[in-house]
Short mmCIF file of C-alpha atoms in Angstrom, two decimals:
data_model
loop_
_atom_site.label_atom_id
_atom_site.label_comp_id
_atom_site.label_asym_id
_atom_site.label_seq_id
_atom_site.Cartn_x
_atom_site.Cartn_y
_atom_site.Cartn_z
CA MET A 770 25.43 10.23 2.88
CA LEU A 771 25.61 13.35 5.01
CA GLU A 772 24.47 16.65 3.53
CA ARG A 773 26.42 19.85 3.83
CA PRO A 774 24.85 22.48 6.10
CA GLU A 775 24.45 24.94 3.24
CA ASN A 776 22.02 22.51 1.59
CA MET A 777 19.78 22.38 4.65
CA ARG A 778 17.35 25.02 3.43
CA ASP A 779 16.74 23.19 0.16
CA ARG A 780 16.42 19.85 1.92
CA SER A 781 13.71 21.12 4.27
CA LYS A 782 11.48 21.66 1.25
CA MET A 783 10.14 18.24 0.44
CA SER A 784 7.54 17.28 -2.17
CA ASP A 785 3.93 17.80 -3.12
CA ASP A 786 3.22 14.20 -2.10
CA PRO A 787 2.88 13.89 1.70
CA PHE A 788 2.38 10.13 1.57
CA SER A 789 5.63 9.58 -0.33
CA ASP A 790 7.36 11.94 2.11
CA ILE A 791 6.31 9.74 5.03
CA LEU A 792 7.44 6.52 3.34
CA ARG A 793 10.77 8.11 2.44
CA LEU A 794 11.26 9.45 5.96
CA ALA A 795 10.59 5.99 7.40
CA ASN A 796 12.93 4.56 4.74
CA ALA A 797 10.45 1.73 4.18
CA ARG A 798 11.98 -1.00 2.01
CA SER A 799 10.04 -4.11 1.03
CA VAL A 800 11.95 -7.39 0.87
CA LEU A 801 10.71 -10.66 -0.64
CA SER A 802 12.13 -13.39 1.59
CA GLY A 803 10.48 -16.58 0.35
CA GLY A 804 7.26 -18.49 0.81
CA PHE A 805 5.94 -22.03 0.89
CA THR A 806 3.76 -24.53 -0.92
CA ALA A 807 1.18 -26.76 0.74
CA GLY A 808 -1.56 -29.27 0.15
CA GLY A 809 -4.17 -31.29 2.05
CA SER A 810 -4.48 -30.47 5.75
CA TRP A 811 -1.79 -28.13 7.08
CA ALA A 812 -1.12 -25.21 9.43
CA ILE A 813 1.90 -23.06 10.23
CA ARG A 814 2.49 -20.59 13.05
CA VAL A 815 4.60 -17.53 12.25
CA PRO A 816 6.24 -15.91 15.30
CA ALA A 817 5.54 -12.29 16.17
CA PRO A 818 7.40 -10.30 13.50
CA GLU A 819 9.84 -7.52 14.28
CA ASN A 820 9.02 -5.91 10.93
CA ILE A 821 5.83 -5.52 8.96
CA LYS A 822 5.06 -8.89 7.34
CA PHE A 823 3.32 -9.34 4.02
CA PHE A 824 2.28 -12.17 1.78
CA ALA A 825 0.64 -12.61 -1.60
CA LEU A 826 -1.46 -15.70 -2.18
CA VAL A 827 -0.49 -17.02 -5.62
CA LYS A 828 -2.54 -20.21 -5.51
CA GLY A 829 -5.26 -21.68 -3.29
CA GLY A 830 -6.79 -20.28 -0.12
CA CYS A 831 -6.30 -20.40 3.66
CA GLN A 832 -7.41 -19.08 7.02
CA LEU A 833 -5.43 -16.32 8.75
CA ARG A 834 -5.71 -16.02 12.52
CA ILE A 835 -3.74 -13.28 14.31
CA ASP A 836 -3.31 -13.75 18.05
CA GLY A 837 -5.66 -11.46 19.93
CA GLU A 838 -7.58 -10.39 16.80
CA GLY A 839 -10.70 -12.49 17.23
CA ALA A 840 -12.26 -14.36 14.30
CA PRO A 841 -9.99 -15.74 11.55
CA VAL A 842 -9.88 -14.08 8.12
CA ARG A 843 -10.32 -16.00 4.88
CA VAL A 844 -7.56 -15.28 2.35
CA GLU A 845 -8.06 -16.31 -1.28
CA GLU A 846 -5.94 -16.61 -4.40
CA GLY A 847 -4.75 -13.20 -5.57
CA ASP A 848 -5.21 -11.54 -2.15
CA VAL A 849 -2.42 -9.45 -0.61
CA VAL A 850 -2.04 -9.08 3.15
CA PHE A 851 0.19 -6.78 5.22
CA ILE A 852 0.43 -7.41 8.98
CA SER A 853 1.94 -4.69 11.16
CA ALA A 854 0.72 -6.07 14.49
CA GLN A 855 3.66 -7.52 16.40
CA ARG A 856 1.77 -10.68 17.26
CA SER A 857 2.12 -14.28 16.19
CA PHE A 858 -0.28 -15.53 13.54
CA VAL A 859 -1.38 -18.85 12.03
CA LEU A 860 -2.04 -19.72 8.40
CA SER A 861 -3.97 -22.94 7.87
CA SER A 862 -6.07 -24.98 5.47
CA ASP A 863 -8.10 -26.25 8.41
CA PRO A 864 -8.46 -24.48 11.78
CA ARG A 865 -8.38 -27.91 13.45
CA ALA A 866 -4.89 -28.68 12.08
CA ILE A 867 -2.03 -28.45 14.59
CA PRO A 868 0.31 -25.66 13.46
CA LYS A 869 3.95 -26.37 12.75
CA ASP A 870 6.55 -23.95 14.06
CA GLY A 871 7.32 -21.61 11.16
CA THR A 872 10.78 -20.78 12.45
CA ARG A 873 11.74 -24.47 12.44
CA VAL A 874 10.08 -25.13 9.07
CA PHE A 875 12.14 -22.47 7.30
CA ALA A 876 15.35 -23.08 9.27
CA THR A 877 15.43 -26.78 8.38
CA SER A 878 14.26 -26.45 4.77
CA THR A 879 16.76 -27.14 2.01
CA THR A 880 14.76 -25.02 -0.47
CA ARG A 881 13.53 -21.45 -0.47
CA PHE A 882 9.93 -22.71 -0.65
CA PRO A 883 9.36 -25.54 1.87
CA LYS A 884 6.34 -27.81 1.49
CA LEU A 885 3.62 -28.46 4.06
CA GLY A 886 1.07 -31.27 4.00
CA GLU A 887 0.34 -33.39 0.95
CA GLY A 888 -0.02 -32.02 -2.58
CA GLU A 889 0.62 -28.61 -4.06
CA ASP A 890 -2.69 -26.82 -4.22
CA PHE A 891 -1.38 -23.80 -2.28
CA PHE A 892 1.47 -21.35 -2.98
CA LEU A 893 2.35 -18.25 -1.00
CA LEU A 894 5.04 -15.60 -1.53
CA GLY A 895 6.03 -13.63 1.55
CA GLY A 896 8.43 -11.09 2.95
CA HIS A 897 8.72 -8.08 5.19
CA VAL A 898 9.05 -4.30 5.17
CA ARG A 899 12.27 -2.99 6.67
CA ILE A 900 12.04 0.34 8.45
CA ASP A 901 14.82 2.37 10.03
CA ALA A 902 14.62 1.71 13.77
CA ALA A 903 14.64 5.44 14.50
CA SER A 904 11.59 5.97 12.26
CA SER A 905 9.65 2.79 13.01
CA GLY A 906 7.14 4.64 15.17
CA LEU A 907 6.09 6.75 12.20
CA LEU A 908 4.67 3.80 10.24
CA GLU A 909 3.36 2.15 13.39
CA GLU A 910 1.21 5.26 13.85
CA LEU A 911 0.27 5.23 10.19
CA LEU A 912 -0.64 1.61 9.53
CA PRO A 913 -3.46 -0.55 10.87
CA SER A 914 -2.64 -3.97 12.34
CA LEU A 915 -3.97 -5.69 9.20
CA MET A 916 -4.34 -4.55 5.58
CA HIS A 917 -6.11 -7.08 3.37
CA VAL A 918 -6.72 -6.33 -0.30
CA ARG A 919 -8.95 -8.96 -1.85
CA ALA A 920 -8.36 -10.09 -5.42
CA ALA A 921 -11.97 -9.28 -6.31
CA SER A 922 -11.75 -5.66 -5.12
CA PRO A 923 -11.58 -2.80 -7.67
CA GLN A 924 -8.14 -1.80 -6.35
CA ALA A 925 -6.61 -5.26 -6.89
CA THR A 926 -5.97 -5.10 -10.64
CA MET A 927 -2.47 -3.68 -10.28
CA LEU A 928 -1.69 -6.00 -7.37
CA ASN A 929 -2.65 -9.03 -9.45
CA TRP A 930 -0.28 -7.87 -12.20
CA LEU A 931 2.52 -7.37 -9.66
CA ILE A 932 2.01 -10.87 -8.24
CA ASP A 933 2.17 -12.34 -11.74
CA ARG A 934 5.42 -10.49 -12.40
CA LEU A 935 6.92 -11.68 -9.10
CA VAL A 936 6.11 -15.28 -9.97
CA HIS A 937 7.58 -14.79 -13.45
CA GLU A 938 10.80 -13.35 -12.00
CA HIS A 939 11.31 -16.33 -9.73
CA GLU A 940 10.38 -18.91 -12.33
CA THR A 941 12.74 -17.50 -14.98
CA ASN A 942 15.51 -16.45 -12.54
CA LEU A 943 16.94 -13.98 -15.06
CA SER A 944 19.80 -11.62 -14.28
CA GLY A 945 18.71 -8.88 -11.91
CA VAL A 946 15.96 -10.99 -10.31
CA SER A 947 16.75 -9.70 -6.80
CA LEU A 948 16.48 -6.02 -7.74
CA ALA A 949 13.41 -6.58 -9.94
CA SER A 950 11.68 -8.44 -7.10
CA GLU A 951 12.55 -5.72 -4.62
CA LEU A 952 11.05 -3.03 -6.85
CA LEU A 953 7.91 -5.08 -7.53
CA VAL A 954 7.37 -5.72 -3.83
CA GLN A 955 7.89 -2.03 -3.08
CA LEU A 956 5.15 -1.25 -5.57
CA MET A 957 2.97 -3.83 -3.81
CA LEU A 958 3.32 -1.88 -0.57
CA VAL A 959 2.39 1.41 -2.24
CA GLN A 960 -0.55 -0.15 -4.09
CA THR A 961 -1.83 -1.86 -0.95
CA LEU A 962 -1.70 1.43 0.93
CA ARG A 963 -3.52 3.13 -1.94
CA ALA A 964 -6.21 0.47 -1.77
CA HIS A 965 -6.51 0.99 1.96
CA LEU A 966 -6.73 4.74 1.50
CA ALA A 967 -9.67 4.18 -0.85
CA THR A 968 -11.64 3.31 2.30
CA ALA A 969 -10.43 6.41 4.14
CA SER A 970 -13.91 7.38 5.36
CA THR A 971 -14.05 4.20 7.45
CA LEU A 972 -10.58 4.56 8.94
CA PRO A 973 -9.99 5.94 12.44
CA ALA A 974 -8.72 9.50 12.70
CA GLY A 975 -4.96 9.67 12.17
CA TRP A 976 -2.13 10.04 9.66
CA LEU A 977 -3.44 7.40 7.28
CA ARG A 978 -6.94 8.80 7.04
CA ALA A 979 -5.52 12.31 6.59
CA MET A 980 -3.44 11.10 3.63
CA GLY A 981 -6.60 9.93 1.85
CA ASP A 982 -8.75 12.99 2.51
CA GLN A 983 -8.98 15.15 -0.61
CA ARG A 984 -10.47 18.15 1.18
CA ILE A 985 -7.36 18.78 3.28
CA ALA A 986 -4.90 17.52 0.64
CA PRO A 987 -3.96 21.04 -0.57
CA ALA A 988 -3.06 22.09 2.99
CA LEU A 989 -1.04 18.92 3.59
CA ARG A 990 0.89 19.49 0.37
CA LEU A 991 1.77 23.03 1.45
CA MET A 992 2.98 21.94 4.88
CA HIS A 993 5.07 19.13 3.44
CA ARG A 994 6.50 21.18 0.59
CA GLU A 995 7.58 24.05 2.86
CA PRO A 996 7.63 22.90 6.50
CA GLY A 997 9.75 25.92 7.42
CA HIS A 998 7.14 28.46 6.29
CA PRO A 999 5.26 30.17 9.15
CA TRP A 1000 1.90 28.79 8.06
CA ARG A 1001 -1.21 30.37 9.53
CA LEU A 1002 -4.53 28.62 9.87
CA GLU A 1003 -6.15 31.12 7.50
CA GLU A 1004 -3.63 30.32 4.72
CA LEU A 1005 -4.14 26.58 5.04
CA ALA A 1006 -7.92 26.93 5.14
CA LYS A 1007 -7.89 29.12 2.04
CA ALA A 1008 -5.77 26.58 0.15
CA SER A 1009 -8.38 23.94 0.99
CA ALA A 1010 -11.26 26.25 -0.04
CA MET A 1011 -12.85 26.18 3.42
CA SER A 1012 -13.57 28.68 6.12
CA ARG A 1013 -11.11 28.83 8.99
CA THR A 1014 -13.54 27.13 11.39
CA ASN A 1015 -14.72 24.43 9.00
CA PHE A 1016 -11.14 23.64 8.01
CA ALA A 1017 -9.97 23.34 11.61
CA VAL A 1018 -12.89 21.10 12.57
CA HIS A 1019 -12.62 18.87 9.50
CA PHE A 1020 -8.83 18.57 9.71
CA LYS A 1021 -8.96 17.42 13.32
CA SER A 1022 -11.78 14.98 12.56
CA VAL A 1023 -9.66 13.15 9.96
CA ALA A 1024 -6.11 13.68 11.27
CA GLY A 1025 -6.85 13.43 14.98
CA VAL A 1026 -4.90 16.63 15.67
CA SER A 1027 -5.21 20.30 14.75
CA PRO A 1028 -3.52 21.57 11.55
CA LEU A 1029 -0.78 23.41 13.43
CA ALA A 1030 -0.19 20.43 15.73
CA TYR A 1031 0.22 18.29 12.60
CA LEU A 1032 2.72 20.81 11.24
CA THR A 1033 4.70 20.75 14.48
CA ALA A 1034 4.73 16.94 14.52
CA TRP A 1035 5.95 16.85 10.91
CA ARG A 1036 8.67 19.40 11.63
CA MET A 1037 9.82 17.30 14.58
CA ARG A 1038 10.02 14.19 12.38
CA LEU A 1039 12.22 16.12 9.97
CA ALA A 1040 14.24 17.46 12.89
CA GLN A 1041 14.88 13.93 14.17
CA ARG A 1042 16.14 12.89 10.76
CA GLY A 1043 18.31 16.00 10.52
CA LEU A 1044 19.85 15.41 13.93
CA ARG A 1045 20.53 11.76 13.12
CA ASP A 1046 21.81 12.02 9.58
CA GLU A 1047 23.12 15.53 8.96
CA ASP A 1048 26.02 17.66 10.22
CA ALA A 1049 24.21 21.00 10.27
CA SER A 1050 24.23 22.84 13.56
CA ILE A 1051 21.10 22.86 15.70
CA ALA A 1052 20.66 26.57 14.95
CA GLU A 1053 20.75 25.90 11.18
CA LEU A 1054 18.28 23.05 11.52
CA ALA A 1055 16.00 25.27 13.61
CA ARG A 1056 16.00 28.00 10.94
CA SER A 1057 15.31 25.50 8.13
CA LEU A 1058 12.18 24.34 9.98
CA GLY A 1059 10.79 27.79 10.63
CA TYR A 1060 11.97 28.53 14.18
CA THR A 1061 13.23 32.03 14.84
CA SER A 1062 15.66 30.91 17.54
CA GLU A 1063 17.51 27.81 18.62
CA SER A 1064 15.88 27.97 22.05
CA ALA A 1065 12.36 28.01 20.57
CA PHE A 1066 13.22 24.98 18.45
CA SER A 1067 14.86 23.17 21.39
CA ASN A 1068 11.82 23.76 23.59
CA ALA A 1069 9.47 22.44 20.90
CA PHE A 1070 11.68 19.43 20.22
CA LYS A 1071 11.93 18.52 23.90
CA ARG A 1072 8.20 18.98 24.39
CA VAL A 1073 7.44 16.51 21.55
CA THR A 1074 10.26 13.97 21.98
CA GLY A 1075 11.12 14.29 25.65
CA ARG A 1076 14.80 15.02 24.90
CA ALA A 1077 16.84 18.08 24.05
CA PRO A 1078 18.14 18.16 20.44
CA LYS A 1079 21.80 17.86 21.46
CA HIS A 1080 21.04 14.84 23.66
CA TYR A 1081 19.02 13.23 20.86
CA ARG A 1082 21.89 13.77 18.40
CA SER A 1083 24.46 12.36 20.82
CA ALA A 1084 22.35 9.26 21.46
CA ALA A 1085 21.77 8.75 17.72
CA LYS A 1086 25.51 8.96 16.98
CA ALA A 1087 26.29 6.55 19.80
CA ALA A 1088 23.78 4.05 18.40
CA ARG A 1089 25.32 4.05 14.91
CA PRO A 1090 27.12 0.84 13.95
CA SER A 1091 30.88 1.25 14.23
CA GLY A 1092 33.02 1.15 11.07
#
């Protein structure tokens, strides 16, 4: 739904939760699409996904090998895996087994959960995360190629409960099962990201590591809550209880960019959404994001995105589905 221009100022103020802001901006929606059972010796190749793939191992264990990622990873019962790398991968009970084509397996199956091999000592639930095409780059920058939360890890307690509830929903098939499953899987994404953030000190510099750093969290909250405010480095450093120099150095070490470069990048993400989804004029959008003139905003937008705001808006409207 389009917002009226007079609401633009209120809309530019987001929340005190930068991580939720990013997920909302990307419009990330988790969808449970199915799974399979297996037994004995088996292997299945999943083609390179267009979306982020995920699976929860309900029963048994297997090897996961992502093309180009080196050694295979062992996945055990209760583990949750998210794969954002757009590369084919193989799940197998035995690395020597010849993989079946996953596309054919699911296309020719008469059930939602096809069976591989002999027996039923393995059960996997899987799906994908849908992201608005215009915002897909945001999560691609944020997420690693593989997130693997092991059932034995301290962060897995909630994930184990969510997996149990998903299985219960599909076994009972009560009214509302689709919506309940969607909400449970969405929580799985959030909980997996939380678990990954718990290892923030070992992550490379970037958005994800910044989200898990408690020292710069107060500054991030300010920038996300009021992106249109003319924030100065001194204000942000004070909010984080650091000197100006220490704050600038630490922020760049975890975020990969300076504080004010982060603020500009965030403003431009909001600007892209505004140009795509809202009817406010470019001048109104510029003011809501802290720019004193339309030309200053246009120059910043073109510098970051490579296109002028009016050209970006025209292209976005042309790409919208008709009807």
